[in-house]
Amino acid sequence: MVYLLEEVRKMTVVMTAKNQVTIPKKITNALGLGKGSMFEIEISKEGIELIPLETKEREFTDEEYAKLKILAAREKGKKKPVTKKFIANLKKGKV
């Protein structure tokens, strides 16, 4: 784990009515986190742990890029209903 000063390693936060928790700026700065940072959440007997995920861009092959262009052209301008199933598939990367 990244070495952090004691004052940054442990802080108290409050959950909002929408079940949201704000990670204090001192912590996000120390860990290099920002808008769009993704986390894995792990629940254990000790509590809840948020584990920052590393994301990296990947290069597409020419074949994959050609397939993406065809798919984009086919879907362009189509309206899709935003259902719970659609959102679930979107989160899974299936849309």
mmCIF file of C-alpha atoms in Angstrom:
data_model
loop_
_atom_site.group_PDB
_atom_site.id
_atom_site.type_symbol
_atom_site.label_atom_id
_atom_site.label_comp_id
_atom_site.label_asym_id
_atom_site.label_seq_id
_atom_site.Cartn_x
_atom_site.Cartn_y
_atom_site.Cartn_z
ATOM 1 C CA MET A 1 0.000 0.000 0.000
ATOM 2 C CA VAL A 2 1.112 3.537 -0.647
ATOM 3 C CA TYR A 3 2.642 5.133 2.442
ATOM 4 C CA LEU A 4 0.315 7.839 3.687
ATOM 5 C CA LEU A 5 0.540 10.111 6.687
ATOM 6 C CA GLU A 6 -1.591 8.915 9.598
ATOM 7 C CA GLU A 7 -3.959 11.902 9.177
ATOM 8 C CA VAL A 8 -4.698 10.769 5.615
ATOM 9 C CA ARG A 9 -4.773 7.007 6.206
ATOM 10 C CA LYS A 10 -7.871 7.105 8.387
ATOM 11 C CA MET A 11 -10.661 9.671 8.103
ATOM 12 C CA THR A 12 -14.354 9.801 8.956
ATOM 13 C CA VAL A 13 -16.916 10.410 6.219
ATOM 14 C CA VAL A 14 -20.730 10.512 6.171
ATOM 15 C CA MET A 15 -23.069 8.653 3.817
ATOM 16 C CA THR A 16 -25.665 10.828 2.051
ATOM 17 C CA ALA A 17 -29.364 10.078 1.630
ATOM 18 C CA LYS A 18 -28.474 8.644 -1.796
ATOM 19 C CA ASN A 19 -25.987 6.187 -0.220
ATOM 20 C CA GLN A 20 -23.009 8.143 -1.543
ATOM 21 C CA VAL A 21 -19.730 8.681 0.265
ATOM 22 C CA THR A 22 -17.258 11.395 -0.705
ATOM 23 C CA ILE A 23 -13.612 10.372 -0.579
ATOM 24 C CA PRO A 24 -11.704 13.264 1.022
ATOM 25 C CA LYS A 25 -9.497 15.345 -1.296
ATOM 26 C CA LYS A 26 -6.360 14.564 0.732
ATOM 27 C CA ILE A 27 -6.884 10.868 0.021
ATOM 28 C CA THR A 28 -7.749 11.251 -3.670
ATOM 29 C CA ASN A 29 -4.687 13.453 -4.163
ATOM 30 C CA ALA A 30 -2.410 11.047 -2.301
ATOM 31 C CA LEU A 31 -3.636 8.097 -4.391
ATOM 32 C CA GLY A 32 -3.901 9.948 -7.705
ATOM 33 C CA LEU A 33 -7.658 9.368 -7.991
ATOM 34 C CA GLY A 34 -10.103 11.586 -9.845
ATOM 35 C CA LYS A 35 -13.403 11.755 -11.675
ATOM 36 C CA GLY A 36 -14.079 8.471 -13.415
ATOM 37 C CA SER A 37 -11.755 6.423 -11.206
ATOM 38 C CA MET A 38 -13.079 2.883 -10.958
ATOM 39 C CA PHE A 39 -13.078 0.702 -7.859
ATOM 40 C CA GLU A 40 -13.688 -2.863 -6.865
ATOM 41 C CA ILE A 41 -15.715 -3.041 -3.666
ATOM 42 C CA GLU A 42 -15.016 -5.844 -1.238
ATOM 43 C CA ILE A 43 -17.100 -6.641 1.814
ATOM 44 C CA SER A 44 -15.598 -8.592 4.703
ATOM 45 C CA LYS A 45 -16.129 -9.100 8.426
ATOM 46 C CA GLU A 46 -13.920 -6.049 9.032
ATOM 47 C CA GLY A 47 -15.977 -3.747 6.802
ATOM 48 C CA ILE A 48 -15.963 -2.345 3.275
ATOM 49 C CA GLU A 49 -12.834 -1.899 1.191
ATOM 50 C CA LEU A 50 -12.617 0.138 -2.013
ATOM 51 C CA ILE A 51 -9.787 -1.026 -4.238
ATOM 52 C CA PRO A 52 -8.831 1.380 -7.041
ATOM 53 C CA LEU A 53 -8.688 -0.365 -10.414
ATOM 54 C CA GLU A 54 -6.017 0.451 -12.930
ATOM 55 C CA THR A 55 -7.387 1.034 -16.394
ATOM 56 C CA LYS A 56 -5.302 1.230 -19.482
ATOM 57 C CA GLU A 57 -6.036 1.959 -23.077
ATOM 58 C CA ARG A 58 -5.652 -0.872 -25.483
ATOM 59 C CA GLU A 59 -4.801 -0.835 -29.130
ATOM 60 C CA PHE A 60 -7.291 -2.339 -31.577
ATOM 61 C CA THR A 61 -6.142 -4.469 -34.454
ATOM 62 C CA ASP A 62 -7.081 -3.286 -37.941
ATOM 63 C CA GLU A 63 -9.673 -6.082 -38.076
ATOM 64 C CA GLU A 64 -11.247 -5.059 -34.745
ATOM 65 C CA TYR A 65 -11.281 -1.404 -35.781
ATOM 66 C CA ALA A 66 -13.017 -2.281 -39.081
ATOM 67 C CA LYS A 67 -15.698 -4.224 -37.163
ATOM 68 C CA LEU A 68 -16.210 -1.269 -34.811
ATOM 69 C CA LYS A 69 -16.638 1.121 -37.745
ATOM 70 C CA ILE A 70 -19.251 -1.184 -39.317
ATOM 71 C CA LEU A 71 -21.120 -1.506 -36.018
ATOM 72 C CA ALA A 72 -21.036 2.261 -35.426
ATOM 73 C CA ALA A 73 -22.363 2.958 -38.933
ATOM 74 C CA ARG A 74 -25.151 0.396 -38.492
ATOM 75 C CA GLU A 75 -26.210 1.812 -35.107
ATOM 76 C CA LYS A 76 -25.844 5.503 -35.974
ATOM 77 C CA GLY A 77 -29.072 7.419 -35.481
ATOM 78 C CA LYS A 78 -30.967 4.499 -33.940
ATOM 79 C CA LYS A 79 -32.837 5.187 -30.745
ATOM 80 C CA LYS A 80 -32.573 2.598 -28.011
ATOM 81 C CA PRO A 81 -34.917 2.343 -25.044
ATOM 82 C CA VAL A 82 -33.083 2.864 -21.772
ATOM 83 C CA THR A 83 -34.293 -0.071 -19.709
ATOM 84 C CA LYS A 84 -32.837 -1.691 -16.607
ATOM 85 C CA LYS A 85 -31.631 -4.561 -18.799
ATOM 86 C CA PHE A 86 -29.953 -2.128 -21.217
ATOM 87 C CA ILE A 87 -28.183 -0.358 -18.334
ATOM 88 C CA ALA A 88 -27.070 -3.693 -16.829
ATOM 89 C CA ASN A 89 -25.653 -4.774 -20.199
ATOM 90 C CA LEU A 90 -23.991 -1.386 -20.615
ATOM 91 C CA LYS A 91 -22.249 -1.812 -17.254
ATOM 92 C CA LYS A 92 -21.089 -5.277 -18.320
ATOM 93 C CA GLY A 93 -19.760 -3.897 -21.604
ATOM 94 C CA LYS A 94 -22.251 -5.876 -23.682
ATOM 95 C CA VAL A 95 -23.751 -2.886 -25.521
#
